[in-house]
């Protein structure tokens, strides 16, 4: 595993902000942007050359598509930054002109014109520079916001469109990192990294040009100073890259450990893992502290190094220039301007050295985001969708084979005909393939071979809207979204009236407990007092399915959290509600079987028994044994 997989290497905040909140720039630089990812080796970076070329191409394509709509704004922004930087750099040269030209003219000839001109131009460049600087800040912020908005939206819409297969393999932690720390590192690059690089580069180039054109020999001094500057910066880049990465890895470890402990608190306390956690966590925290202190040491060398080079250069320029002023080959104003330029030249150096770090983490983030965006749904929408407004509900598996991955076939050869309106109980041992069958039936996956059809229409051709209306699956998960109880039930039919919602709740026996909640149907399920139990959640998700009124209803362990009376109540409700629709009920509790027209026993991806409950119970097969054992357990 490599630690480079960690995103969130964020550039420093601008120094002035850092000072505002009382932290040094170095403090701000570390301890930011960690993510729990990478620590478990989910992503790797030991790519081959071809692979990294492909990744870079992918990132560039994404970048191009993001920037293209903004290109004219970028041109305007470039003009603004060039002019504003030129205005800022003009200051010392104007001072030189003031001292060397305007002042003598004023003193010897009482000529005010040059002095007024210099002062006027100085003020004008100051004002224009400041106004354009403000413009630049606003423009660049708008552009970066537009890019981020676009990217965030695309990422969300695309991830939502991807099939279940993607979400079952790409863990939620990783997808959260894409939306948070990855977007953050791109934001940091756009908001400060690139601005600092562009402004810094222009500033340095303009300053150098101004300095050389005022006094070429001083340019030589500056050129000599560039040698240690470049060496120091390079040294800093190489070391900082390694050290920053170490801080991210160690801080991600701390977070992973923390999150795991907190989410698994019940297991931690039940198995008395506290003492071991204490030792482990202390180790992680110590590792993080060590990594951070190395970063401080690095800045402790780099920052004074920059100051030293700057001061030495200034001293050399002044000394060298001073001799020439005495010798009469350099004017005093020019010396002052050259000294100012030499001093200012080094101002952007630190920010530019940091750019590399922020660039690297942003490009890693962009690579990962573009990877998600280029993912195609494994269950694509049909090109020519077939409408099926009113499905009857006949489902067929026609010579179906299915495998999640090439090496493990879950359903080797599957044929099944479910006539419209039939209620099927699907039983079988753990891992037999029952949920897989349900996922194929509701087209969360497509079969590897053969076809699943609804009323003789291949599910792959069915209009997605009709598919989702006709076939509804209720699982054990029973997810509730934040919002009221009524909203959650109405998810199955967004335009449902309060009467319809109540009727659905009554039908599944949820009405009583809903009325007992603080605000009845308007209770917010995310708030205290609105918290419902696992069984109540299942009842609500039942109500949600019934209000959707599908032709085919699949219940995968949907009653597993209910107590026996509630389950019985749901079953009574089911009997009437399933009368005119196709239903597949997967349950380990055999009580469900009573209401089924037909029982399928599945083992290792095959149907091993198929018949009416009465026939199977009367026989000697697997189901008869299961049923006998179950009946014995009841007495
Ligand atoms: N997303 C997946 N990726 C890869 N393999 C999977 C996936 N889901 C299930 N499997 C495998 O497919 C087989 C059948 O799983 P399935 O969930 O259909 O069993 P099941 O009959 O529903 O079991 P249970 O009664 O425990 O719910 C198992 O061997 C399982 O390991
Ligand atoms: Mg299952």
XYZ file of C-alpha atoms in Angstrom, residues 52-606:
555
model
C -0.399 7.290 -15.324
C -0.581 8.692 -18.831
C -4.116 7.401 -19.123
C -4.996 8.899 -15.749
C -3.504 12.227 -16.707
C -5.460 12.184 -19.957
C -8.621 11.496 -18.029
C -7.975 14.373 -15.615
C -7.167 16.739 -18.458
C -10.348 15.856 -20.303
C -12.334 16.617 -17.177
C -10.438 19.834 -16.587
C -11.014 20.874 -20.188
C -14.728 20.282 -19.939
C -14.862 22.300 -16.738
C -12.853 25.235 -18.043
C -14.230 25.486 -21.581
C -17.419 27.348 -20.655
C -15.328 29.850 -18.688
C -12.606 30.590 -21.238
C -13.559 34.227 -21.918
C -13.701 34.981 -18.256
C -10.224 33.489 -17.974
C -8.921 35.787 -20.710
C -10.341 38.828 -18.933
C -8.856 37.607 -15.693
C -5.425 37.175 -17.266
C -5.522 40.771 -18.569
C -6.590 42.060 -15.187
C -3.830 40.264 -13.313
C -1.123 41.362 -15.746
C -2.106 45.029 -15.539
C -2.627 44.991 -11.779
C 0.759 43.372 -11.178
C 2.457 45.856 -13.510
C 0.856 48.685 -11.526
C 2.089 47.228 -8.258
C 5.617 46.807 -9.563
C 5.723 50.343 -10.978
C 6.035 51.958 -7.511
C 9.806 51.825 -6.869
C 10.634 52.858 -10.448
C 8.429 55.927 -10.013
C 10.144 56.732 -6.718
C 13.468 56.536 -8.533
C 12.182 58.886 -11.226
C 10.907 61.219 -8.528
C 14.220 61.381 -6.700
C 16.537 61.416 -9.692
C 14.537 63.612 -12.138
C 11.646 65.442 -10.567
C 13.414 66.515 -7.367
C 16.447 68.088 -9.141
C 14.113 69.855 -11.617
C 12.112 71.258 -8.731
C 15.160 72.397 -6.789
C 17.157 73.919 -9.638
C 14.463 75.298 -11.943
C 11.375 75.496 -9.721
C 9.816 73.226 -12.337
C 6.835 71.486 -10.680
C 5.670 69.607 -13.754
C 7.881 66.451 -13.425
C 7.143 66.162 -9.694
C 3.399 66.482 -10.225
C 3.583 63.997 -13.077
C 5.449 61.418 -10.985
C 3.119 61.859 -8.013
C 0.097 61.680 -10.307
C 1.284 58.517 -12.025
C 2.246 56.997 -8.665
C -1.218 57.630 -7.287
C -2.870 56.450 -10.487
C -0.953 53.169 -10.589
C -1.679 52.713 -6.899
C -5.408 53.204 -7.393
C -5.644 51.210 -10.632
C -3.519 48.437 -9.111
C -5.753 48.253 -6.062
C -8.989 48.315 -8.066
C -7.783 45.650 -10.474
C -6.491 43.566 -7.599
C -9.976 43.639 -6.114
C -11.395 42.734 -9.522
C -8.978 39.865 -9.837
C -9.898 38.500 -6.443
C -13.602 38.600 -7.282
C -13.142 37.208 -10.793
C -10.956 34.345 -9.727
C -13.266 33.474 -6.844
C -16.218 33.432 -9.241
C -14.385 31.179 -11.641
C -13.288 28.765 -8.973
C -16.795 28.706 -7.510
C -18.273 28.037 -10.943
C -15.871 25.146 -11.491
C -16.531 23.663 -8.081
C -20.279 24.043 -8.394
C -20.186 22.284 -11.738
C -17.936 19.525 -10.444
C -19.906 18.959 -7.248
C -23.175 18.745 -9.126
C -21.790 16.452 -11.794
C -20.281 14.172 -9.190
C -23.509 13.917 -7.226
C -25.771 13.349 -10.218
C -23.390 10.853 -11.736
C -22.848 8.846 -8.558
C -26.565 8.715 -8.021
C -27.018 7.361 -11.532
C -24.462 4.584 -11.130
C -25.773 1.091 -10.567
C -25.931 -0.791 -7.317
C -22.872 -2.773 -8.350
C -20.751 0.376 -8.135
C -22.099 1.284 -4.729
C -21.628 -2.218 -3.378
C -17.927 -2.155 -4.267
C -16.998 1.527 -3.968
C -17.385 2.033 -0.256
C -19.364 4.952 1.046
C -16.252 6.258 2.813
C -14.518 6.626 -0.520
C -17.435 8.300 -2.226
C -17.668 10.709 0.704
C -13.975 11.526 0.292
C -14.643 12.390 -3.350
C -17.313 14.909 -2.348
C -15.419 16.345 0.607
C -11.652 16.199 0.909
C -11.026 15.781 -2.825
C -13.227 18.707 -3.782
C -11.604 20.616 -0.961
C -8.111 20.124 -2.251
C -9.242 21.248 -5.693
C -10.885 24.270 -4.106
C -7.688 25.114 -2.265
C -5.732 24.911 -5.473
C -8.187 27.104 -7.356
C -8.749 29.604 -4.570
C -5.217 30.156 -3.407
C -2.710 27.826 -5.086
C -3.116 28.951 -8.675
C -3.675 32.594 -7.745
C -0.520 32.632 -5.723
C 1.432 30.955 -8.462
C 0.214 33.289 -11.195
C 0.510 36.430 -9.122
C 3.810 35.339 -7.619
C 5.347 34.427 -10.963
C 4.220 37.641 -12.636
C 5.376 39.631 -9.651
C 8.819 38.066 -9.688
C 9.214 38.400 -13.447
C 8.048 42.037 -13.528
C 10.213 42.881 -10.534
C 13.257 41.303 -12.138
C 12.592 43.126 -15.429
C 12.158 46.458 -13.632
C 15.303 45.879 -11.634
C 17.406 44.941 -14.652
C 16.136 47.845 -16.722
C 16.892 50.292 -13.902
C 20.321 48.888 -13.199
C 21.635 45.891 -15.111
C 24.605 45.182 -12.775
C 22.186 44.691 -9.848
C 20.426 42.156 -12.039
C 23.631 40.120 -11.871
C 23.494 40.112 -8.079
C 19.910 38.893 -8.245
C 20.863 36.191 -10.747
C 23.508 34.939 -8.334
C 20.936 34.957 -5.505
C 18.648 32.782 -7.613
C 21.053 29.873 -7.260
C 20.617 29.365 -3.495
C 16.939 30.317 -3.793
C 16.212 27.584 -6.317
C 18.290 25.070 -4.376
C 16.545 25.854 -1.107
C 13.104 25.744 -2.697
C 13.807 22.449 -4.389
C 15.085 20.971 -1.133
C 11.945 22.197 0.588
C 9.661 20.739 -2.082
C 11.158 17.302 -1.941
C 11.168 17.123 1.834
C 7.817 18.783 2.341
C 6.144 16.397 -0.058
C 7.313 13.450 2.011
C 6.608 15.067 5.364
C 3.171 16.352 4.427
C 2.254 12.940 3.208
C 3.365 11.479 6.525
C 1.154 13.930 8.413
C -1.814 12.989 6.270
C -1.256 9.282 6.622
C -0.826 9.484 10.380
C -3.792 11.779 10.854
C -5.950 9.541 8.672
C -4.914 6.627 10.886
C -6.016 8.553 13.948
C -9.363 9.275 12.310
C -9.909 5.723 11.107
C -9.174 4.404 14.553
C -11.479 6.942 16.118
C -14.337 6.348 13.688
C -14.055 2.578 13.931
C -14.071 2.690 17.693
C -17.035 5.021 17.873
C -19.146 3.226 15.279
C -18.326 -0.137 16.814
C -18.784 1.119 20.371
C -21.142 -1.687 21.311
C -18.652 -4.336 20.280
C -15.814 -2.397 21.921
C -17.591 -2.286 25.254
C -19.053 -5.760 24.998
C -15.626 -7.304 24.417
C -13.701 -4.932 26.690
C -11.440 -3.608 23.988
C -10.977 -0.250 25.772
C -7.545 -0.911 27.248
C -6.153 -2.190 23.978
C -7.679 0.783 22.168
C -5.994 3.134 24.589
C -2.566 1.777 23.721
C -3.275 1.644 19.983
C -4.796 5.094 19.858
C -1.960 6.615 21.874
C 0.436 5.113 19.333
C -1.457 6.656 16.401
C -1.624 10.050 18.068
C 2.079 9.928 18.879
C 2.841 9.069 15.256
C 0.835 12.064 14.123
C 2.528 14.362 16.613
C 5.941 13.204 15.432
C 5.060 13.786 11.782
C 3.737 17.280 12.544
C 6.783 18.266 14.517
C 8.971 17.304 11.560
C 6.945 19.668 9.378
C 7.524 22.470 11.866
C 11.236 21.741 11.822
C 11.183 21.934 8.045
C 9.500 25.323 8.045
C 11.867 26.328 10.815
C 14.685 25.881 8.315
C 12.990 27.026 5.138
C 11.515 30.313 6.355
C 14.729 31.680 7.914
C 16.610 30.399 4.864
C 14.438 32.537 2.606
C 14.853 35.556 4.859
C 18.605 35.052 4.921
C 18.896 34.831 1.144
C 16.671 37.905 0.794
C 18.686 39.949 3.272
C 22.029 38.871 1.866
C 20.865 39.827 -1.613
C 19.638 43.180 -0.356
C 22.945 43.811 1.390
C 24.893 42.878 -1.723
C 22.741 45.092 -3.947
C 23.056 48.064 -1.591
C 26.797 47.582 -1.086
C 27.498 47.118 -4.775
C 25.176 49.992 -5.685
C 26.563 52.206 -2.905
C 30.054 52.057 -4.353
C 28.705 53.039 -7.732
C 26.702 55.911 -6.255
C 29.924 57.195 -4.674
C 31.663 56.690 -8.005
C 28.869 58.614 -9.723
C 27.759 55.808 -12.063
C 24.465 55.165 -10.259
C 21.919 57.665 -9.055
C 20.664 57.557 -5.477
C 17.007 57.178 -6.468
C 17.840 54.254 -8.704
C 19.707 52.603 -5.827
C 16.695 53.004 -3.580
C 14.390 51.506 -6.222
C 16.775 48.618 -6.896
C 17.010 47.924 -3.157
C 13.201 47.908 -2.893
C 12.930 45.539 -5.844
C 15.565 43.223 -4.468
C 13.744 43.105 -1.151
C 10.336 42.498 -2.695
C 11.566 39.907 -5.135
C 11.563 37.208 -2.477
C 8.103 37.941 -1.065
C 6.172 35.381 -3.112
C 8.843 32.664 -2.844
C 7.316 30.749 0.027
C 3.824 30.683 -1.418
C 5.193 29.471 -4.720
C 7.152 26.728 -3.020
C 3.895 25.576 -1.446
C 2.152 25.533 -4.791
C 3.740 22.252 -5.743
C 2.163 20.513 -2.772
C -1.271 21.844 -3.404
C -0.947 21.072 -7.083
C -0.029 17.480 -6.360
C -2.895 16.814 -4.025
C -5.371 18.547 -6.303
C -4.250 16.565 -9.299
C -4.525 13.331 -7.324
C -8.022 14.402 -6.312
C -8.918 15.263 -9.881
C -7.700 11.851 -10.994
C -9.954 10.101 -8.512
C -12.966 12.287 -9.282
C -12.542 11.839 -13.007
C -12.396 8.093 -12.360
C -15.814 8.189 -10.749
C -17.192 10.422 -13.484
C -16.026 8.055 -16.223
C -17.648 5.068 -14.524
C -20.578 3.802 -16.599
C -23.730 2.361 -15.014
C -23.447 -1.432 -15.210
C -27.218 -1.497 -15.619
C -27.660 1.018 -18.432
C -30.944 2.640 -19.413
C -32.401 1.162 -22.601
C -31.661 2.919 -25.881
C -35.159 2.250 -27.191
C -37.292 1.864 -24.077
C -40.483 -0.175 -24.197
C -43.437 1.344 -22.353
C -45.494 -0.817 -20.070
C -48.091 1.410 -18.464
C -50.091 -1.308 -16.769
C -48.055 -4.357 -15.958
C -49.881 -7.566 -15.116
C -46.928 -8.920 -13.227
C -45.825 -12.137 -14.924
C -42.113 -12.599 -14.279
C -39.876 -15.044 -16.115
C -36.274 -16.082 -15.733
C -35.268 -17.474 -19.069
C -32.035 -19.507 -19.110
C -30.413 -17.072 -16.713
C -26.862 -17.275 -15.490
C -25.518 -14.748 -13.049
C -22.157 -13.983 -11.482
C -21.073 -10.953 -9.440
C -17.545 -11.550 -10.638
C -16.273 -13.809 -13.381
C -14.832 -16.424 -11.036
C -17.879 -16.989 -8.819
C -21.153 -17.942 -10.504
C -24.041 -17.467 -8.082
C -26.900 -18.650 -10.315
C -25.487 -21.243 -12.749
C -28.643 -22.010 -14.735
C -31.934 -20.581 -13.724
C -35.392 -20.901 -15.234
C -38.511 -19.757 -13.458
C -41.992 -18.777 -14.461
C -44.031 -16.724 -12.019
C -47.600 -16.175 -13.284
C -49.180 -12.798 -12.634
C -50.747 -12.571 -9.197
C -48.903 -15.485 -7.612
C -47.431 -15.198 -4.129
C -44.158 -17.047 -3.797
C -42.263 -17.846 -0.639
C -38.557 -18.196 -1.317
C -36.615 -20.096 1.309
C -33.150 -21.572 1.468
C -30.000 -21.466 3.500
C -27.783 -18.448 3.946
C -25.894 -17.617 0.781
C -28.180 -19.718 -1.442
C -28.784 -16.787 -3.765
C -32.209 -15.546 -2.680
C -31.304 -11.870 -2.450
C -29.417 -12.201 -5.711
C -32.581 -13.463 -7.360
C -34.493 -10.513 -5.899
C -31.891 -8.049 -7.213
C -32.115 -9.554 -10.696
C -35.899 -9.410 -10.576
C -35.853 -5.720 -9.741
C -33.013 -5.057 -12.201
C -30.403 -3.860 -9.798
C -28.207 -6.223 -11.770
C -28.479 -7.673 -15.248
C -28.028 -11.410 -15.806
C -24.724 -12.514 -17.299
C -26.647 -14.721 -19.735
C -30.324 -15.129 -20.592
C -33.068 -12.683 -19.715
C -35.439 -11.669 -16.969
C -38.780 -10.502 -18.335
C -41.866 -8.775 -17.026
C -44.987 -9.509 -19.091
C -42.627 -10.812 -21.790
C -40.653 -7.567 -21.957
C -36.958 -7.922 -21.218
C -36.209 -5.796 -18.148
C -33.260 -4.333 -20.053
C -35.677 -2.824 -22.572
C -38.333 -1.693 -20.152
C -38.681 2.037 -19.633
C -36.897 2.761 -16.318
C -39.925 4.659 -15.035
C -42.285 1.788 -15.765
C -39.798 -0.667 -14.324
C -39.549 1.163 -11.015
C -43.294 1.608 -10.839
C -44.061 -2.013 -11.637
C -41.463 -3.714 -9.453
C -40.713 -2.668 -5.903
C -38.304 -4.354 -3.542
C -38.449 -3.912 0.219
C -35.374 -4.992 2.098
C -34.326 -5.352 5.680
C -32.514 -2.057 5.428
C -35.666 0.117 5.582
C -33.883 3.407 5.189
C -35.656 6.518 6.463
C -34.726 9.925 5.039
C -34.741 13.004 7.199
C -38.204 14.522 7.062
C -41.602 13.672 8.454
C -43.140 10.234 8.771
C -45.668 11.203 6.103
C -42.863 12.274 3.716
C -41.176 8.966 4.228
C -44.271 6.979 3.398
C -45.061 9.223 0.437
C -41.677 8.363 -1.089
C -43.545 5.486 -2.756
C -45.989 7.948 -4.336
C -44.872 11.585 -4.174
C -48.341 13.000 -4.924
C -50.128 10.914 -2.285
C -52.784 12.623 -0.175
C -52.815 12.421 3.619
C -55.743 9.968 3.385
C -53.772 7.642 1.130
C -50.770 7.840 3.449
C -52.901 7.003 6.458
C -54.605 4.167 4.641
C -51.249 2.626 3.757
C -50.071 2.983 7.343
C -53.264 1.397 8.677
C -52.960 -1.434 6.197
C -49.565 -2.493 7.513
C -50.436 -1.787 11.137
C -48.216 1.274 11.484
C -50.994 3.761 12.217
C -51.119 3.176 15.991
C -47.465 3.792 16.673
C -47.349 6.758 14.295
C -50.207 8.402 16.166
C -48.297 7.861 19.411
C -45.336 9.914 18.100
C -45.156 13.556 19.315
C -46.520 15.076 16.091
C -48.168 12.043 14.546
C -47.552 11.874 10.823
C -45.682 15.188 10.920
C -43.049 13.935 13.357
C -39.530 14.436 12.024
C -37.877 11.039 12.018
C -34.418 12.583 12.406
C -35.279 14.437 15.595
C -35.367 13.237 19.168
C -38.752 11.776 19.892
C -39.115 10.889 16.236
C -36.638 8.041 16.552
C -38.383 4.832 15.637
C -37.351 1.262 16.391
C -36.018 -1.144 13.772
C -39.380 -2.894 13.553
C -41.278 0.374 13.254
C -38.917 1.425 10.515
C -39.777 -1.737 8.644
C -43.475 -1.043 9.021
C -42.954 2.400 7.531
C -41.036 0.988 4.608
C -43.891 -1.457 4.088
C -46.355 1.380 3.985
C -44.063 3.058 1.480
C -44.139 -0.016 -0.747
C -47.888 -0.452 -0.514
C -48.629 3.117 -1.404
C -46.475 2.639 -4.503
C -48.923 -0.097 -5.516
C -46.531 -2.117 -7.712
C -47.522 -5.065 -9.885
C -44.621 -7.049 -8.435
C -43.621 -6.743 -4.808
C -40.441 -8.337 -3.495
C -39.892 -8.591 0.231
C -36.343 -9.587 1.146
C -36.273 -10.364 4.854
C -38.519 -7.366 5.176
C -40.145 -8.614 8.358
C -36.974 -9.814 10.072
C -37.032 -7.113 12.753
C -40.688 -7.462 13.612
C -41.950 -9.254 16.697
C -44.304 -12.160 16.161
C -47.565 -10.178 16.681
C -46.424 -7.399 14.335
C -45.289 -9.899 11.768
C -48.608 -11.636 11.981
C -50.348 -8.320 11.510
C -48.242 -7.563 8.454
C -49.030 -10.991 7.113
C -52.753 -10.501 7.511
C -52.400 -7.216 5.731
C -50.291 -8.912 3.070
C -52.953 -11.473 2.392
C -55.425 -8.855 1.255
C -52.845 -6.536 -0.257
C -51.140 -9.251 -2.269
C -54.388 -10.580 -3.646
C -54.007 -8.914 -7.026
C -50.261 -8.645 -7.401
C -47.250 -10.844 -7.878
C -45.175 -11.220 -4.755
C -41.929 -12.849 -3.791
C -41.389 -13.143 -0.067
C -37.961 -14.120 1.173
C -37.969 -15.076 4.833
C -36.149 -17.316 7.223
C -39.212 -17.556 9.447
C -41.442 -20.157 7.958
C -44.606 -18.508 9.279
C -44.548 -16.445 6.095
C -44.998 -19.506 4.009
C -48.572 -19.940 5.169
C -49.864 -17.175 2.940
C -47.915 -18.269 -0.144
C -49.428 -19.998 -3.142
C -46.112 -21.605 -3.909
C -42.858 -22.342 -2.153
C -39.424 -22.352 -3.803
C -36.522 -23.887 -1.933
C -33.161 -22.657 -3.175
C -29.739 -24.170 -2.612
C -26.491 -23.090 -4.240
C -28.232 -20.959 -6.808
C -30.721 -23.612 -7.905
